[in-house]
XYZ file of C-alpha atoms in Angstrom:
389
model
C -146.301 -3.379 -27.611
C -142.661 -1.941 -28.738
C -143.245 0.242 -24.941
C -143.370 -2.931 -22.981
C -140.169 -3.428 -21.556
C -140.646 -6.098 -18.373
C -144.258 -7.853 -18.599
C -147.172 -8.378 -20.781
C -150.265 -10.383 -19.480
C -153.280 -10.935 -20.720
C -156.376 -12.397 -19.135
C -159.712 -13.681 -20.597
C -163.092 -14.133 -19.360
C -165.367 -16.177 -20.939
C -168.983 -14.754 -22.440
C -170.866 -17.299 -23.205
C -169.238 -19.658 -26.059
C -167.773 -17.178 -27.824
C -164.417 -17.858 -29.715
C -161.656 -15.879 -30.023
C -158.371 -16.050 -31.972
C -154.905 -14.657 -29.732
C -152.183 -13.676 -31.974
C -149.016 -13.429 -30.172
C -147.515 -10.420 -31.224
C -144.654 -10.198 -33.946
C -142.439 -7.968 -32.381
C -141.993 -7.163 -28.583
C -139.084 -6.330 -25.731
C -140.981 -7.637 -22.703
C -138.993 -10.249 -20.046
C -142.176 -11.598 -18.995
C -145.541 -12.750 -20.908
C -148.254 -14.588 -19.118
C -151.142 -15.265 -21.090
C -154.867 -17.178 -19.180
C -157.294 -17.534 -21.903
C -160.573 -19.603 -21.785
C -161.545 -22.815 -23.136
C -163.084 -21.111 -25.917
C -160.208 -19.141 -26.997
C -157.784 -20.189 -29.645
C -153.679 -19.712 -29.297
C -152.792 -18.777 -32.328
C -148.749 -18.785 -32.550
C -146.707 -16.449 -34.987
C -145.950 -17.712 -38.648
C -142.712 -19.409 -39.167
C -140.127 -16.197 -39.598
C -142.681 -13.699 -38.576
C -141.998 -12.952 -35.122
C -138.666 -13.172 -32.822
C -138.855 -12.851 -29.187
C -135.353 -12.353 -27.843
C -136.269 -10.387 -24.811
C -138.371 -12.883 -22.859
C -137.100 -15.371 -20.422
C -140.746 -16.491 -19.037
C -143.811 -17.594 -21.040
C -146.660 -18.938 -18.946
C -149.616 -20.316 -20.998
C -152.682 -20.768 -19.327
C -155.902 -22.284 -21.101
C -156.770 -22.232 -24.204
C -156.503 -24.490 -27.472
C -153.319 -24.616 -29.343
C -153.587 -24.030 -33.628
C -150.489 -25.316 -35.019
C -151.727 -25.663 -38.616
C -149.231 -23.915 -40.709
C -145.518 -24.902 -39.100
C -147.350 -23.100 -35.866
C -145.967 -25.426 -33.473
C -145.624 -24.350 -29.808
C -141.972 -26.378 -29.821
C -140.544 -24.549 -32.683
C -141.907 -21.171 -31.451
C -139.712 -21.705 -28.269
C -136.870 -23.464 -29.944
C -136.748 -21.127 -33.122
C -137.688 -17.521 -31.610
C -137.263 -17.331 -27.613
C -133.132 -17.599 -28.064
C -133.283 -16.243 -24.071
C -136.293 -18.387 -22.715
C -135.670 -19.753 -18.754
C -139.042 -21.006 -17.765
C -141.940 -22.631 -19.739
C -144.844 -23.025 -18.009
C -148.158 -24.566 -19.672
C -151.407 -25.165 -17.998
C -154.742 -26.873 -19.173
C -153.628 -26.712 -23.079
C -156.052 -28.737 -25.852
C -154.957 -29.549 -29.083
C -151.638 -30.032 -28.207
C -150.877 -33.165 -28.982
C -147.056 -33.204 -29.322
C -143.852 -31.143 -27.931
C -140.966 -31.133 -29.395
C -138.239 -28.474 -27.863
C -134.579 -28.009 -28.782
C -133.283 -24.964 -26.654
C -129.955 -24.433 -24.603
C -131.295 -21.762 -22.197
C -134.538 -23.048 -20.728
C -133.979 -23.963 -17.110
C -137.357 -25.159 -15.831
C -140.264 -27.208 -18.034
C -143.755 -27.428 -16.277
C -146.969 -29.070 -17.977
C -149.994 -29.407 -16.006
C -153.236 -31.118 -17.412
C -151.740 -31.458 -21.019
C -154.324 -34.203 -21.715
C -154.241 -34.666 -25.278
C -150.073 -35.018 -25.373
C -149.592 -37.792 -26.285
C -145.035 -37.480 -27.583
C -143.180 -35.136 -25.653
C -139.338 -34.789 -26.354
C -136.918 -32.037 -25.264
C -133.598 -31.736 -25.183
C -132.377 -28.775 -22.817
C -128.517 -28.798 -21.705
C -129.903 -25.927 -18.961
C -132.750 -27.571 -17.609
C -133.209 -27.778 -13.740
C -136.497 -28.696 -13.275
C -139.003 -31.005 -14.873
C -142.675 -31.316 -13.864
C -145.354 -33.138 -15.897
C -148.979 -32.748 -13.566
C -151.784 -35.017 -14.703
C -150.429 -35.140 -18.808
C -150.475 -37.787 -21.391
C -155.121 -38.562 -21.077
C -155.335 -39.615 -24.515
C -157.950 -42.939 -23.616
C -155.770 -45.465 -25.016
C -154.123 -44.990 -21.588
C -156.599 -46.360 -19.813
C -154.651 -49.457 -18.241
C -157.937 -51.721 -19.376
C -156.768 -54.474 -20.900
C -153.214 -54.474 -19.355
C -151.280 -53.533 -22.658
C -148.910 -50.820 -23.188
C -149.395 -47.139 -24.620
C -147.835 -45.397 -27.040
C -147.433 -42.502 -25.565
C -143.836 -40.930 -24.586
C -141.862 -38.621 -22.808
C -138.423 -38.345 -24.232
C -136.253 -35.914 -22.097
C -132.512 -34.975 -22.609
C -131.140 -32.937 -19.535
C -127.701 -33.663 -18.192
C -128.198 -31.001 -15.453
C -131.681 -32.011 -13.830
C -132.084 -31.563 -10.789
C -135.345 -32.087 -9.603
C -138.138 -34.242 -10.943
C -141.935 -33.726 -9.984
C -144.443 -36.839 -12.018
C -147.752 -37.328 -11.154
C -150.003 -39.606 -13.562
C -153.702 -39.983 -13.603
C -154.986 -42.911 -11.694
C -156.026 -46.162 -13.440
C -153.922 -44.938 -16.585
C -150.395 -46.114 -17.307
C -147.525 -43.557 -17.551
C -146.441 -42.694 -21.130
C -142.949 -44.601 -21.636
C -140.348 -42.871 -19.952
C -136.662 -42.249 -21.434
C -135.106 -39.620 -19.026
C -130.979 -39.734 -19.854
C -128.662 -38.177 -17.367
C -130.566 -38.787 -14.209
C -127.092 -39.070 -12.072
C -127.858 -35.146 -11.399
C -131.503 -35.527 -10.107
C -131.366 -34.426 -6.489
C -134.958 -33.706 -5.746
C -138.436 -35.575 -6.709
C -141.531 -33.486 -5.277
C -144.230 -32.325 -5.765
C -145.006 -35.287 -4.876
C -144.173 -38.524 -5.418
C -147.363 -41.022 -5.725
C -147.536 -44.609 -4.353
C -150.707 -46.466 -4.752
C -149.936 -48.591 -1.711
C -151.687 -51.893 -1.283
C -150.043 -53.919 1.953
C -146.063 -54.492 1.018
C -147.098 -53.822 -2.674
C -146.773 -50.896 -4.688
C -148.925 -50.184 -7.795
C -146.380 -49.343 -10.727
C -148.826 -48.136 -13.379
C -147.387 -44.886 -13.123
C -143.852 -42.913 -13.066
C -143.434 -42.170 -8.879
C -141.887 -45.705 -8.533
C -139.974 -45.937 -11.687
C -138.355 -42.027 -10.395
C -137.624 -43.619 -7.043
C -135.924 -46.523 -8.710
C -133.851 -44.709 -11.023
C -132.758 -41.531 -8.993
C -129.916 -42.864 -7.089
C -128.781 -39.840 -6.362
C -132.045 -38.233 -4.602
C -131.274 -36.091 -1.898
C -134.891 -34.850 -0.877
C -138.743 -37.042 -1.507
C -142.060 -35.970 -0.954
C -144.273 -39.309 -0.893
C -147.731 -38.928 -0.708
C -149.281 -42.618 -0.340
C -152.700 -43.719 -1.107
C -155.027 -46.167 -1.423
C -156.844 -46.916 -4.531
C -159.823 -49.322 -3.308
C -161.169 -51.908 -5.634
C -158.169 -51.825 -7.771
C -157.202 -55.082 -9.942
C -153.871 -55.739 -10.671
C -151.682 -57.799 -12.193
C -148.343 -59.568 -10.877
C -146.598 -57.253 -14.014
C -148.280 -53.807 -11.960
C -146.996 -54.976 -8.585
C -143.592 -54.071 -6.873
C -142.684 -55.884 -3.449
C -141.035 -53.203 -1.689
C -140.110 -55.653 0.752
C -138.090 -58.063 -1.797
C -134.433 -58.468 -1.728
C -132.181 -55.908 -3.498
C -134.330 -52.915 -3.954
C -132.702 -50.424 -5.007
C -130.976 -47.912 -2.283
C -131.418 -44.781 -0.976
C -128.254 -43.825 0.558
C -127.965 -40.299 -0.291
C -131.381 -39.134 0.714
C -131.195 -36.303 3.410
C -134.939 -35.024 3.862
C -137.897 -37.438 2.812
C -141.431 -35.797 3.733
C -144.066 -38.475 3.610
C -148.155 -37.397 3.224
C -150.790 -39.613 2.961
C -153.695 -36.675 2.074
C -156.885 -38.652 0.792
C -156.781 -40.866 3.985
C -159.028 -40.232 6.839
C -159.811 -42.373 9.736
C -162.679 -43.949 8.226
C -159.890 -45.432 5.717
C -158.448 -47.309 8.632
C -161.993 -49.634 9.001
C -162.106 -52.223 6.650
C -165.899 -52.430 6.977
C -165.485 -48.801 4.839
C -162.910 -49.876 2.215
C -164.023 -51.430 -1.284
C -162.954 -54.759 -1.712
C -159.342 -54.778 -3.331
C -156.850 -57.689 -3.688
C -154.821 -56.349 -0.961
C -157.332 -56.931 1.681
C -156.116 -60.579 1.719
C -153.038 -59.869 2.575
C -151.159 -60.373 5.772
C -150.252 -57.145 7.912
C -146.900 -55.754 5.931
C -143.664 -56.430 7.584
C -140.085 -55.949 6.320
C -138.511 -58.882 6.219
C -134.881 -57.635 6.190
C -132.809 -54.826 7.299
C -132.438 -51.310 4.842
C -129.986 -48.578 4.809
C -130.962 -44.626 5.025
C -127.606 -43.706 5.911
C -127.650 -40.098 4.910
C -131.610 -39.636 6.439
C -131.488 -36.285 8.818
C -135.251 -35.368 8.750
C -138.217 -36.502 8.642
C -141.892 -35.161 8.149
C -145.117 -36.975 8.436
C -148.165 -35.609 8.000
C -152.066 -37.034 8.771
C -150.457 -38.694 11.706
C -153.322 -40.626 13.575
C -151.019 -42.905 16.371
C -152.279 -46.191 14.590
C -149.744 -49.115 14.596
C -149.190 -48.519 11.308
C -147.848 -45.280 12.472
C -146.022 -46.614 14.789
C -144.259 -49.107 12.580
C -143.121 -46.617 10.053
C -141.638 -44.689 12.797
C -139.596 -47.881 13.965
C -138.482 -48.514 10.430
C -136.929 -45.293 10.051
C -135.533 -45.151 13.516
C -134.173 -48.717 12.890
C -132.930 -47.768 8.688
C -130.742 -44.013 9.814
C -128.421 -43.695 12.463
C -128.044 -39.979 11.155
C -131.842 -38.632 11.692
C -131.967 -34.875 13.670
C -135.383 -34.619 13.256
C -138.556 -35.900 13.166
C -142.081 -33.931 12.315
C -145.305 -35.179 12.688
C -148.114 -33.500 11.882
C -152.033 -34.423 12.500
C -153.097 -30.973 11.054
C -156.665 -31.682 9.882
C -156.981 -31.999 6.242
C -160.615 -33.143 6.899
C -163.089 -31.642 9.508
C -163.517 -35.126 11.293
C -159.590 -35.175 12.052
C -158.488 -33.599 15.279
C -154.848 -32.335 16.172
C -152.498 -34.130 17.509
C -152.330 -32.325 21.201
C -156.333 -33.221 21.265
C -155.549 -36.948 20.873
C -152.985 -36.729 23.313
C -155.099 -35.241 25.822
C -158.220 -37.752 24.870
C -156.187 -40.467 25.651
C -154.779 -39.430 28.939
C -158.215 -39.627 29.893
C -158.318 -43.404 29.157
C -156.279 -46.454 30.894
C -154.495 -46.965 27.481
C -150.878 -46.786 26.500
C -150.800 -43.504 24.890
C -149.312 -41.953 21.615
C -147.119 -40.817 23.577
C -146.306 -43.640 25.533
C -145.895 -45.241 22.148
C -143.431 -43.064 20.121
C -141.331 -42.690 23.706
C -140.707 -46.673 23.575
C -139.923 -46.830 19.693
C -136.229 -48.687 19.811
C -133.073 -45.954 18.907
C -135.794 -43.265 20.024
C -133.119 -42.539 22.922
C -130.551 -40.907 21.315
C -133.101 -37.378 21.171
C -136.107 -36.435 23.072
C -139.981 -35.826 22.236
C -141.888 -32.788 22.498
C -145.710 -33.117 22.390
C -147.729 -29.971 21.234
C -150.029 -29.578 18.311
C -147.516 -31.638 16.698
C -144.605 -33.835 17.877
C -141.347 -33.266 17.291
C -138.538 -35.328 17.926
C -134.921 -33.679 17.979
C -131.729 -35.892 18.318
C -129.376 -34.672 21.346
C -126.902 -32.176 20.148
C -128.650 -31.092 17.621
C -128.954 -27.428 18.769
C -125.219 -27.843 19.361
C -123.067 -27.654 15.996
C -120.183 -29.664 17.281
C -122.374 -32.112 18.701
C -124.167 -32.589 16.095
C -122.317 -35.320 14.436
C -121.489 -37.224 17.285
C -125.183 -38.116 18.090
């Protein structure tokens, strides 16, 4: 180990259930350590004063269950002896049910399927990037019986940048107390709406990110539908309701809507929800993108839902260049967009691209129909034209 000077990884197979103990090593000059055990194997860290690490700037932790009996806690290993750490990455931990980090280096924070966390709290005057994936599973989370959890994510980061939540469905997001989020400029991969008609579901943290970001520059949306959800008034957010918060900084928004196929679109498919009452959404006043210059839509099918979107956006940013829309198939039944385009010249019926052609403020640029449709504004191409479009 004293001969490794960039990298160590180690990678485990499983045989059969048999358990094994990982002792991090007390001594070593590596950059790099990357460590995928199996659920059988046991992460055992360093004792308290036993081990320094002042080499490495990147410890990814894959699998595994965490023993912190002893002062073994993964926080104070990374806030006590990695004095250089950049990036923590952690993946599919157990027994792991609190992190608490105190370091001025680390620049990027990534937990993915930390089920049994349950109190997270850093404070990082470097950190960048933030992204919790599918964390915080302890059951009491279940959103049941419509009360709150205890669980919480404290984070202290006056230099974030970008954001990336995404929360089991049907549990509620652990409380959230992110300070400094003036500097948050990015929130992918992805933000989550559970969209039912003008409603959103707020059980988790993608609408209380979009709400407090004011600031955002670039969003990835990906909207679904949860069928035979029950909600609450408390749950729901009218994203058509007067003074919703803003979004006039927001440059590049990417909306995907991934678990949707067509079959989505027939009601006689969907489980009953409470949405299905409602009337057809429709924005009842006017909203600002001011800063929006392009726009990406994937699992585009030409429904009037489409359609509407498109108009919104035209009718919300004066300042759009660009406009992507993609009907790549994410599911064998879907078929690209250049296919639908052709089907439909084959029937007496206003096509898609008769459709996006006549969307209002659609003038100012021009369409081109391939496997996917672009729109470009006039000028574009053109650098000194490109702000008087």
């Amino acid at each position: 180990m004293r001969r490794v000077v960039e990298s160590f990884t180690l990678s485990l197979t499983c045989v059969g259930s048999s358990r094994k103990a990982i002792l991090l090593p007390g001594h070593g000059r590596m950059a790099s350590i990357s460590m995928h055990l199996s659920e059988y194997d046991t992460c055992r860290l360093p004792m308290p004063g036993a081990a320094r690490y002042d080499a490495p700037t990147e410890l990814m932790l894959d699998g595994g269950k965490f023993e912190e009996a002893g002062g073994r806690t993964l926080g104070d290993f990374v806030s006590c002896y990695c004095p250089r750490l950049c990036k923590l990455d952690v993946c599919s931990p157990t027994g792991l049910p609190q992190l608490v980090i105190r370091s001025e280096t680390l620049e990027e924070l990534s937990l993915f399927l930390a089920e049994d966390l349950r109190t997270l709290d850093v404070r990082a005057p470097s950190m960048r990037v933030l992204k919790l994936q599918l964390c915080f599973a302890e059951p009491e989370s279940f959103d049941t019986d419509g009360q709150g959890t205890s669980n919480m994510a404290r984070i202290m980061a006056p230099r974030l940048e970008e954001i990336a939540m995404r929360n089991y469905g049907g549990r509620r997001r652990p409380k959230l107390e992110i300070h400094d989020m003036a500097s948050v400029r990015r929130l992918g991969k992805v933000v989550f709406l559970d969209m039912h008609g003008p409603y959103c579901l707020d059980v988790d943290g993608s609408f209380w990110l979009l709400e407090n970001c004011r600031g955002v520059e670039h969003v990835s949306v990906s909207l679904y539908h949860r069928g035979g959800c029950a909600a609450t008034h408390r749950d729901l957010v009218d994203l058509t309701s007067q003074g919703a918060a803003p979004f006039d900084n927001v440059t590049t928004m990417a909306i995907r809507a991934p678990n949707l196929s067509e079959r989505h679109l027939n009601r006689r498919w969907l489980l009953r929800c409470f949405c299905d009452e409602v009337d057809p959404w429709k924005f009842h006043r006017k909203f600002s993108l001011g800063s929006l210059e392009e726009v990406t839509i994937r699992g585009f099918l030409g429904a009037d839902e489409d359609m509407e979107l498109l108009a919104l956006l035209f009718e919300g940013s004066n300042s759009i260049m660009s406009v992507t829309l993609h009907a790549v198939p994410l599911f064998p039944a879907h078929v690209s967009l250049e296919r639908m385009l052709a089907e439909e010249d084959e029937k007496d019926t206003e096509s898609t691209a008769q459709k996006l052609t006549n969307i209002p403020y659609t003038d100012r640029g021009y369409w081109h129909f391939g496997k996917d449709a672009t729109w470009t504004c006039y000028g574009t191409e053109n650098a000194i034209g490109r702000h008087a479009c």
